[in-house]
């Protein structure tokens, strides 16, 4: 884990359920692991986060810390001793208990019964009037290609609850990588979370990015780039999964609580990703890596990013770089998505890579720069992917040091020779 130093408060920009601020605090890039001394014998309260939480739920916090109150196990159970406290925070008002301050402390009584202000409540009675607002903190810390780091989390009074960090390029309006942490309980994530609208708060000021992602706009943009409407109609289909989706980089379901998951819906955390790939091998990578961390009991530093400018071609055979924002040449379609897993305790790691274009042939992939490092996927048995399925996203794996010879986005790992994480 490393620290990034960030600077002075400049502005507050609000939109929907999120806003952007600058900060003068030192922020941990990765959240510390949850820890507790609870034993089975002294458990008094057990809360199943899948079935026993209120909606909209508050942010659950370990008292006096900047840590979320996560479940104790991969089954999604929060376990507490009698009289143990949990802080809960709503950025607005409370639906229940009514008239409570933004930040309250409730204590475990037994089962799902908690006490607040001398009154007993069922745990799922604790509900905000609206979903807590997450924050995107623009920093002055630089990253790849003149980009800046932006931290996502929750500002709870004077405390910052960190979720993930993005390296964003303000000029190209592309997102190079995100960084966060997977733990042995990451696959306890809450299911069926209500998805918010996508936010561009504080960024992409020249465009309505949502509009750029519609099929109609994509087809028109690509037709202009290629000078060929027929080719654009072929590449962006009307009723299938063959279109450019808002592809999460830090996966929504890599985070445990609904409040954390909702913070991933900012356009700083996406890139144009073909939906056949997004819903194909890339979701398999996301699910498999969570299970891998849980099955092995590992805490993994994760970097998920994009590389290269993907191309399409017109009926004359001319290849062109594709952008969603044209002619400004911003928001490029990436060639590949990557997910780097680092296990610091054993200095081991792996890079999982997917080709972001279902229209390519295998020859295109092999000859046009999509294979950026030697493939070692035959040594990786914990990813449930269909690697060579072109429509679902041709995929492969590399050793970290081989990958960073070509993709040098992340200085923290560029000069370390990790052994392969198998």
Short mmCIF file of C-alpha atoms in Angstrom, two decimals:
data_model
loop_
_atom_site.label_atom_id
_atom_site.label_comp_id
_atom_site.label_asym_id
_atom_site.label_seq_id
_atom_site.Cartn_x
_atom_site.Cartn_y
_atom_site.Cartn_z
CA UNK A 1 0.00 0.00 0.00
CA UNK A 2 1.29 3.46 -0.76
CA UNK A 3 0.19 7.03 0.01
CA UNK A 4 -0.59 9.79 -2.44
CA UNK A 5 -0.27 13.38 -1.24
CA UNK A 6 -2.97 15.74 -2.49
CA UNK A 7 -3.46 19.50 -2.24
CA UNK A 8 -5.65 22.51 -1.49
CA UNK A 9 -9.45 22.70 -1.59
CA UNK A 10 -10.52 24.56 -4.74
CA UNK A 11 -14.19 24.02 -5.65
CA UNK A 12 -17.37 22.12 -5.01
CA UNK A 13 -19.32 20.91 -8.00
CA UNK A 14 -22.60 19.04 -7.51
CA UNK A 15 -24.61 16.83 -9.79
CA UNK A 16 -27.23 14.23 -8.88
CA UNK A 17 -25.85 12.08 -6.08
CA UNK A 18 -22.19 13.05 -6.42
CA UNK A 19 -19.89 16.06 -6.27
CA UNK A 20 -16.23 16.87 -6.83
CA UNK A 21 -13.90 18.58 -4.39
CA UNK A 22 -10.20 19.12 -3.96
CA UNK A 23 -8.45 18.00 -0.80
CA UNK A 24 -5.46 18.87 1.35
CA UNK A 25 -5.28 15.54 3.17
CA UNK A 26 -2.99 12.56 2.67
CA UNK A 27 -5.05 9.72 1.27
CA UNK A 28 -4.42 5.99 1.39
CA UNK A 29 -4.71 4.68 -2.14
CA UNK A 30 -5.82 1.32 -0.78
CA UNK A 31 -8.22 0.74 2.09
CA UNK A 32 -6.84 -1.20 5.02
CA UNK A 33 -8.19 -4.70 5.53
CA UNK A 34 -11.07 -5.19 7.94
CA UNK A 35 -10.03 -6.75 11.23
CA UNK A 36 -11.93 -7.93 14.28
CA UNK A 37 -11.32 -10.10 17.33
CA UNK A 38 -14.85 -11.47 17.36
CA UNK A 39 -15.26 -15.21 17.99
CA UNK A 40 -18.22 -17.49 17.33
CA UNK A 41 -18.85 -17.82 21.06
CA UNK A 42 -19.48 -14.13 21.65
CA UNK A 43 -21.48 -13.23 18.52
CA UNK A 44 -24.70 -11.47 19.56
CA UNK A 45 -25.84 -9.85 16.28
CA UNK A 46 -25.66 -11.28 12.76
CA UNK A 47 -26.76 -9.17 9.79
CA UNK A 48 -27.03 -10.66 6.32
CA UNK A 49 -26.20 -7.76 3.98
CA UNK A 50 -28.11 -9.47 1.16
CA UNK A 51 -31.46 -9.58 2.95
CA UNK A 52 -31.38 -7.57 6.20
CA UNK A 53 -30.37 -4.01 5.32
CA UNK A 54 -32.63 -1.01 4.76
CA UNK A 55 -32.97 0.84 1.45
CA UNK A 56 -31.58 3.39 0.76
CA UNK A 57 -28.98 2.13 3.17
CA UNK A 58 -26.63 4.40 5.11
CA UNK A 59 -22.86 4.13 4.96
CA UNK A 60 -21.82 1.59 7.62
CA UNK A 61 -18.61 2.62 9.44
CA UNK A 62 -16.35 1.08 12.07
CA UNK A 63 -16.56 3.64 14.89
CA UNK A 64 -13.83 6.27 15.00
CA UNK A 65 -12.15 5.00 11.82
CA UNK A 66 -12.19 5.70 8.09
CA UNK A 67 -13.13 2.08 7.35
CA UNK A 68 -16.41 0.68 6.07
CA UNK A 69 -18.05 -1.88 8.37
CA UNK A 70 -17.75 -4.87 6.07
CA UNK A 71 -19.03 -8.40 6.61
CA UNK A 72 -16.90 -10.84 8.57
CA UNK A 73 -17.09 -13.59 5.94
CA UNK A 74 -17.72 -14.22 2.26
CA UNK A 75 -21.32 -15.19 3.05
CA UNK A 76 -22.03 -11.51 3.62
CA UNK A 77 -22.64 -11.61 7.37
CA UNK A 78 -21.82 -8.68 9.63
CA UNK A 79 -21.17 -10.20 13.05
CA UNK A 80 -20.98 -8.16 16.25
CA UNK A 81 -20.74 -8.68 19.99
CA UNK A 82 -23.31 -7.38 22.48
CA UNK A 83 -23.04 -3.59 22.92
CA UNK A 84 -20.60 -3.34 20.01
CA UNK A 85 -21.13 -0.10 18.11
CA UNK A 86 -21.54 0.74 14.43
CA UNK A 87 -21.60 4.24 13.00
CA UNK A 88 -24.09 4.99 10.23
CA UNK A 89 -24.10 8.03 7.97
CA UNK A 90 -26.59 9.65 5.60
CA UNK A 91 -25.45 12.64 3.57
CA UNK A 92 -28.99 14.01 3.68
CA UNK A 93 -31.85 13.29 6.05
CA UNK A 94 -32.91 10.00 7.58
CA UNK A 95 -36.14 8.22 6.70
CA UNK A 96 -35.72 6.21 9.91
CA UNK A 97 -34.92 7.14 12.64
CA UNK A 98 -36.53 10.45 11.72
CA UNK A 99 -34.83 13.71 12.73
CA UNK A 100 -31.54 11.92 13.45
CA UNK A 101 -28.26 13.77 12.74
CA UNK A 102 -26.30 12.76 9.65
CA UNK A 103 -23.93 10.55 11.66
CA UNK A 104 -25.34 8.26 14.34
CA UNK A 105 -24.04 5.38 16.46
CA UNK A 106 -26.14 2.27 17.06
CA UNK A 107 -25.21 -0.66 19.30
CA UNK A 108 -25.87 -4.38 18.93
CA UNK A 109 -28.51 -5.83 21.27
CA UNK A 110 -29.13 -9.27 19.77
CA UNK A 111 -30.05 -10.86 16.47
CA UNK A 112 -30.98 -7.96 14.18
CA UNK A 113 -31.95 -5.64 17.06
CA UNK A 114 -29.88 -2.48 17.55
CA UNK A 115 -30.30 0.39 19.96
CA UNK A 116 -30.06 4.06 19.04
CA UNK A 117 -30.82 6.93 21.42
CA UNK A 118 -32.28 4.49 23.95
CA UNK A 119 -34.74 2.96 21.45
CA UNK A 120 -34.55 -0.50 19.88
CA UNK A 121 -34.69 -0.77 16.07
CA UNK A 122 -34.52 -3.66 13.67
CA UNK A 123 -31.33 -3.23 11.62
CA UNK A 124 -33.27 -2.79 8.38
CA UNK A 125 -35.17 0.11 9.96
CA UNK A 126 -32.07 2.29 9.53
CA UNK A 127 -32.74 3.99 6.19
CA UNK A 128 -31.69 7.24 4.55
CA UNK A 129 -34.19 9.43 2.72
CA UNK A 130 -31.95 9.11 -0.35
CA UNK A 131 -28.78 7.25 -1.21
CA UNK A 132 -25.68 8.75 0.48
CA UNK A 133 -23.72 11.04 -1.85
CA UNK A 134 -20.25 9.86 -2.79
CA UNK A 135 -17.51 12.31 -3.67
CA UNK A 136 -14.87 12.55 -6.41
CA UNK A 137 -11.84 14.38 -4.98
CA UNK A 138 -9.72 15.98 -7.68
CA UNK A 139 -6.10 15.91 -6.54
CA UNK A 140 -2.97 17.66 -7.77
CA UNK A 141 -1.04 14.41 -7.84
CA UNK A 142 0.04 13.62 -11.38
CA UNK A 143 -0.09 10.29 -13.17
CA UNK A 144 0.50 8.88 -16.65
CA UNK A 145 0.74 11.25 -19.63
CA UNK A 146 0.08 14.38 -17.60
CA UNK A 147 -3.09 12.96 -16.05
CA UNK A 148 -4.29 13.53 -12.50
CA UNK A 149 -5.39 11.17 -9.76
CA UNK A 150 -9.01 11.47 -8.66
CA UNK A 151 -10.11 9.71 -5.46
CA UNK A 152 -13.64 8.37 -5.00
CA UNK A 153 -15.20 7.85 -1.61
CA UNK A 154 -17.34 9.42 1.11
CA UNK A 155 -16.63 12.57 3.08
CA UNK A 156 -18.06 11.82 6.54
CA UNK A 157 -17.50 14.93 8.69
CA UNK A 158 -13.68 15.16 8.84
CA UNK A 159 -13.10 11.57 7.73
CA UNK A 160 -12.56 10.25 4.23
CA UNK A 161 -13.76 6.70 3.42
CA UNK A 162 -11.81 5.71 0.32
CA UNK A 163 -13.26 3.41 -2.37
CA UNK A 164 -10.99 3.65 -5.46
CA UNK A 165 -8.68 5.98 -7.40
CA UNK A 166 -8.64 6.90 -11.10
CA UNK A 167 -5.83 8.22 -13.29
CA UNK A 168 -7.63 10.58 -15.66
CA UNK A 169 -6.25 12.41 -18.69
CA UNK A 170 -7.94 15.84 -18.82
CA UNK A 171 -6.76 16.57 -22.38
CA UNK A 172 -7.76 13.29 -24.05
CA UNK A 173 -10.67 12.72 -21.63
CA UNK A 174 -9.55 9.15 -21.27
CA UNK A 175 -9.15 7.12 -18.08
CA UNK A 176 -5.83 5.30 -17.96
CA UNK A 177 -6.35 3.10 -14.94
CA UNK A 178 -8.13 2.65 -11.63
CA UNK A 179 -6.65 1.26 -8.44
CA UNK A 180 -8.27 -0.40 -5.46
CA UNK A 181 -8.09 -3.60 -3.42
CA UNK A 182 -9.71 -7.04 -3.50
CA UNK A 183 -9.92 -8.94 -0.20
CA UNK A 184 -11.01 -12.46 0.79
CA UNK A 185 -14.54 -11.11 1.38
CA UNK A 186 -14.90 -9.10 -1.84
CA UNK A 187 -17.21 -11.74 -3.32
CA UNK A 188 -19.64 -11.10 -0.45
CA UNK A 189 -20.80 -8.09 -2.48
CA UNK A 190 -24.41 -7.03 -2.15
CA UNK A 191 -26.56 -8.21 -5.05
CA UNK A 192 -29.21 -6.43 -7.11
CA UNK A 193 -28.08 -2.97 -6.05
CA UNK A 194 -30.16 -0.13 -7.47
CA UNK A 195 -27.97 1.45 -10.16
CA UNK A 196 -27.77 5.25 -10.22
CA UNK A 197 -27.63 7.43 -13.31
CA UNK A 198 -24.15 7.95 -14.69
CA UNK A 199 -22.45 11.13 -13.50
CA UNK A 200 -19.86 13.33 -15.18
CA UNK A 201 -19.83 15.83 -12.29
CA UNK A 202 -16.88 18.21 -12.58
CA UNK A 203 -15.46 16.61 -15.75
CA UNK A 204 -16.20 16.29 -19.51
CA UNK A 205 -17.48 19.85 -19.47
CA UNK A 206 -17.73 20.11 -23.28
CA UNK A 207 -20.19 17.25 -23.74
CA UNK A 208 -23.15 15.32 -22.45
CA UNK A 209 -21.24 12.04 -22.27
CA UNK A 210 -24.42 9.98 -21.91
CA UNK A 211 -25.46 11.14 -25.37
CA UNK A 212 -22.10 10.17 -26.86
CA UNK A 213 -22.73 6.58 -25.73
CA UNK A 214 -26.10 6.17 -27.51
CA UNK A 215 -26.12 3.85 -30.51
CA UNK A 216 -27.48 6.61 -32.73
CA UNK A 217 -24.65 8.99 -31.84
CA UNK A 218 -22.00 6.26 -32.06
CA UNK A 219 -23.14 5.31 -35.52
CA UNK A 220 -23.11 8.93 -36.69
CA UNK A 221 -19.69 9.59 -35.15
CA UNK A 222 -18.11 6.47 -36.64
CA UNK A 223 -19.65 7.23 -40.04
CA UNK A 224 -18.00 10.65 -39.97
CA UNK A 225 -14.61 9.25 -38.89
CA UNK A 226 -14.69 6.53 -41.55
CA UNK A 227 -16.43 8.62 -44.21
CA UNK A 228 -18.69 5.62 -44.68
CA UNK A 229 -22.24 5.30 -43.31
CA UNK A 230 -22.63 1.70 -44.50
CA UNK A 231 -19.54 0.61 -42.56
CA UNK A 232 -20.76 2.44 -39.42
CA UNK A 233 -24.14 0.70 -39.68
CA UNK A 234 -22.30 -2.60 -39.87
CA UNK A 235 -20.11 -1.93 -36.83
CA UNK A 236 -22.83 -0.58 -34.53
CA UNK A 237 -25.80 -2.92 -34.72
CA UNK A 238 -29.28 -1.78 -33.75
CA UNK A 239 -30.64 -4.64 -31.65
CA UNK A 240 -27.70 -6.84 -30.63
CA UNK A 241 -24.86 -6.45 -28.11
CA UNK A 242 -22.59 -5.10 -30.85
CA UNK A 243 -22.22 -1.50 -29.68
CA UNK A 244 -19.91 0.49 -27.42
CA UNK A 245 -21.12 0.31 -23.82
CA UNK A 246 -20.09 2.27 -20.74
CA UNK A 247 -17.48 -0.25 -19.66
CA UNK A 248 -16.68 -0.14 -15.95
CA UNK A 249 -12.98 -0.18 -15.17
CA UNK A 250 -13.21 -0.56 -11.39
CA UNK A 251 -16.00 -3.13 -11.46
CA UNK A 252 -19.15 -2.25 -9.53
CA UNK A 253 -19.27 -5.72 -8.00
CA UNK A 254 -15.63 -5.66 -6.90
CA UNK A 255 -16.93 -3.59 -3.97
CA UNK A 256 -18.95 -4.98 -1.11
CA UNK A 257 -21.56 -2.52 0.10
CA UNK A 258 -24.23 -0.93 -2.07
CA UNK A 259 -23.00 2.55 -1.19
CA UNK A 260 -19.51 1.69 -2.44
CA UNK A 261 -20.85 0.06 -5.60
CA UNK A 262 -22.90 3.12 -6.52
CA UNK A 263 -19.78 5.30 -6.40
CA UNK A 264 -18.47 3.49 -9.51
CA UNK A 265 -21.05 5.17 -11.76
CA UNK A 266 -18.96 8.12 -12.86
CA UNK A 267 -17.67 8.57 -16.39
CA UNK A 268 -14.13 8.76 -14.97
CA UNK A 269 -14.51 5.03 -14.28
CA UNK A 270 -15.46 3.90 -17.78
CA UNK A 271 -14.17 3.59 -21.31
CA UNK A 272 -15.94 2.62 -24.55
CA UNK A 273 -16.19 -1.16 -24.33
CA UNK A 274 -17.93 -3.43 -26.83
CA UNK A 275 -20.90 -4.94 -25.04
CA UNK A 276 -20.20 -8.43 -26.34
CA UNK A 277 -16.83 -8.23 -24.56
CA UNK A 278 -18.20 -6.35 -21.54
CA UNK A 279 -20.80 -9.06 -20.97
CA UNK A 280 -18.52 -11.83 -22.15
CA UNK A 281 -14.97 -12.61 -21.13
CA UNK A 282 -14.48 -9.39 -19.17
CA UNK A 283 -17.28 -10.16 -16.72
CA UNK A 284 -15.77 -13.64 -16.42
CA UNK A 285 -12.44 -12.04 -15.45
CA UNK A 286 -14.17 -9.87 -12.84
CA UNK A 287 -16.11 -12.74 -11.27
CA UNK A 288 -13.17 -15.15 -11.35
CA UNK A 289 -10.72 -12.75 -9.69
CA UNK A 290 -13.12 -12.10 -6.81
CA UNK A 291 -13.55 -15.84 -6.30
CA UNK A 292 -9.79 -16.35 -6.56
CA UNK A 293 -9.12 -13.83 -3.78
CA UNK A 294 -11.77 -15.45 -1.60
CA UNK A 295 -10.77 -19.06 -2.30
CA UNK A 296 -7.09 -18.39 -1.59
CA UNK A 297 -7.67 -15.94 1.28
CA UNK A 298 -5.67 -13.25 -0.52
CA UNK A 299 -5.65 -9.47 -0.36
CA UNK A 300 -4.77 -8.20 -3.84
CA UNK A 301 -3.84 -4.75 -5.10
CA UNK A 302 -5.76 -4.21 -8.34
CA UNK A 303 -5.05 -1.92 -11.27
CA UNK A 304 -7.62 -1.99 -14.06
CA UNK A 305 -6.99 0.06 -17.16
CA UNK A 306 -7.07 0.55 -20.90
CA UNK A 307 -4.34 0.85 -23.52
CA UNK A 308 -4.09 1.88 -27.15
CA UNK A 309 -6.52 3.50 -29.58
CA UNK A 310 -8.74 0.90 -31.23
CA UNK A 311 -9.53 1.09 -34.92
CA UNK A 312 -12.30 0.21 -37.37
CA UNK A 313 -12.16 0.27 -41.16
CA UNK A 314 -14.35 1.48 -43.99
CA UNK A 315 -15.45 -0.40 -47.07
CA UNK A 316 -12.33 0.81 -48.90
CA UNK A 317 -10.18 -0.97 -46.29
CA UNK A 318 -8.84 2.18 -44.63
CA UNK A 319 -8.36 1.84 -40.86
CA UNK A 320 -9.14 4.79 -38.58
CA UNK A 321 -8.77 5.46 -34.85
CA UNK A 322 -12.18 5.59 -33.17
CA UNK A 323 -13.29 8.21 -30.64
CA UNK A 324 -16.69 8.98 -29.14
CA UNK A 325 -15.97 12.72 -29.21
CA UNK A 326 -15.15 13.75 -32.77
CA UNK A 327 -13.52 15.85 -34.24
CA UNK A 328 -12.01 16.75 -30.85
CA UNK A 329 -10.45 13.25 -30.75
CA UNK A 330 -11.41 12.65 -27.13
CA UNK A 331 -12.77 9.56 -25.33
CA UNK A 332 -10.89 7.03 -27.48
CA UNK A 333 -12.06 3.46 -27.95
CA UNK A 334 -9.32 1.35 -26.27
CA UNK A 335 -7.54 -1.51 -27.99
CA UNK A 336 -7.39 -3.58 -24.81
CA UNK A 337 -8.60 -3.69 -21.23
CA UNK A 338 -6.25 -5.02 -18.56
CA UNK A 339 -6.54 -6.08 -14.95
CA UNK A 340 -3.36 -6.36 -12.90
CA UNK A 341 -3.44 -8.39 -9.67
CA UNK A 342 -0.56 -7.92 -7.23
CA UNK A 343 -0.05 -9.98 -4.07
CA UNK A 344 2.47 -7.93 -2.16
CA UNK A 345 3.21 -10.53 0.52
CA UNK A 346 4.68 -12.95 -2.00
CA UNK A 347 5.73 -10.37 -4.62
CA UNK A 348 3.63 -12.16 -7.21
CA UNK A 349 1.29 -10.83 -9.85
CA UNK A 350 -0.45 -11.36 -13.15
CA UNK A 351 -1.97 -9.23 -15.91
CA UNK A 352 -5.28 -10.38 -17.44
CA UNK A 353 -5.93 -8.80 -20.85
CA UNK A 354 -8.94 -8.67 -23.17
CA UNK A 355 -9.11 -7.41 -26.76
CA UNK A 356 -11.80 -4.75 -27.08
CA UNK A 357 -13.13 -5.31 -30.59
CA UNK A 358 -15.41 -8.19 -31.70
CA UNK A 359 -14.96 -7.27 -35.38
CA UNK A 360 -11.29 -8.26 -35.55
CA UNK A 361 -10.02 -11.51 -36.98
CA UNK A 362 -7.37 -13.57 -35.21
CA UNK A 363 -4.89 -12.37 -37.84
CA UNK A 364 -5.80 -8.75 -37.05
CA UNK A 365 -5.17 -9.36 -33.37
CA UNK A 366 -1.83 -11.03 -34.00
CA UNK A 367 -0.52 -8.49 -36.51
CA UNK A 368 -1.93 -5.13 -35.39
CA UNK A 369 -0.39 -4.84 -31.91
CA UNK A 370 -3.09 -6.34 -29.69
CA UNK A 371 -0.73 -8.95 -28.22
CA UNK A 372 1.50 -6.72 -26.09
CA UNK A 373 3.41 -9.40 -24.12
CA UNK A 374 4.06 -13.16 -24.12
CA UNK A 375 0.92 -15.14 -23.32
CA UNK A 376 1.15 -17.24 -20.13
CA UNK A 377 -2.56 -18.06 -19.84
CA UNK A 378 -1.77 -21.78 -19.98
CA UNK A 379 -0.35 -21.35 -16.46
CA UNK A 380 -3.49 -19.61 -15.12
CA UNK A 381 -6.33 -21.94 -14.13
CA UNK A 382 -8.52 -19.70 -11.98
CA UNK A 383 -10.18 -17.61 -14.73
CA UNK A 384 -13.36 -19.03 -16.27
CA UNK A 385 -13.01 -17.44 -19.68
CA UNK A 386 -13.40 -18.57 -23.30
CA UNK A 387 -10.09 -17.05 -24.28
CA UNK A 388 -10.15 -17.45 -28.04
CA UNK A 389 -13.78 -16.51 -28.61
CA UNK A 390 -13.40 -13.36 -30.71
CA UNK A 391 -16.94 -12.11 -30.13
CA UNK A 392 -16.72 -12.45 -26.33
CA UNK A 393 -13.28 -10.79 -26.32
CA UNK A 394 -10.07 -12.61 -27.22
CA UNK A 395 -8.15 -12.80 -23.93
CA UNK A 396 -4.75 -13.74 -22.59
CA UNK A 397 -2.47 -13.32 -19.55
CA UNK A 398 1.04 -11.93 -19.07
CA UNK A 399 3.71 -11.63 -16.43
CA UNK A 400 3.71 -8.16 -14.91
CA UNK A 401 7.23 -7.18 -15.94
CA UNK A 402 6.59 -8.21 -19.55
CA UNK A 403 3.44 -6.13 -19.66
CA UNK A 404 4.97 -3.01 -18.09
CA UNK A 405 7.75 -3.01 -20.69
CA UNK A 406 5.03 -1.88 -23.12
CA UNK A 407 2.35 -0.34 -20.87
CA UNK A 408 4.14 1.85 -18.33
CA UNK A 409 1.05 3.48 -16.80
CA UNK A 410 1.85 2.61 -13.17
CA UNK A 411 5.28 3.65 -11.83
CA UNK A 412 4.77 1.80 -8.54
CA UNK A 413 5.08 -1.58 -10.27
CA UNK A 414 7.18 -0.81 -13.34
CA UNK A 415 10.56 -1.74 -11.88
CA UNK A 416 9.56 -4.79 -9.84
CA UNK A 417 9.90 -8.31 -11.18
CA UNK A 418 6.94 -10.16 -9.67
CA UNK A 419 6.75 -13.91 -9.95
CA UNK A 420 3.65 -15.20 -11.73
CA UNK A 421 0.56 -15.41 -9.53
CA UNK A 422 -0.79 -18.90 -10.25
#
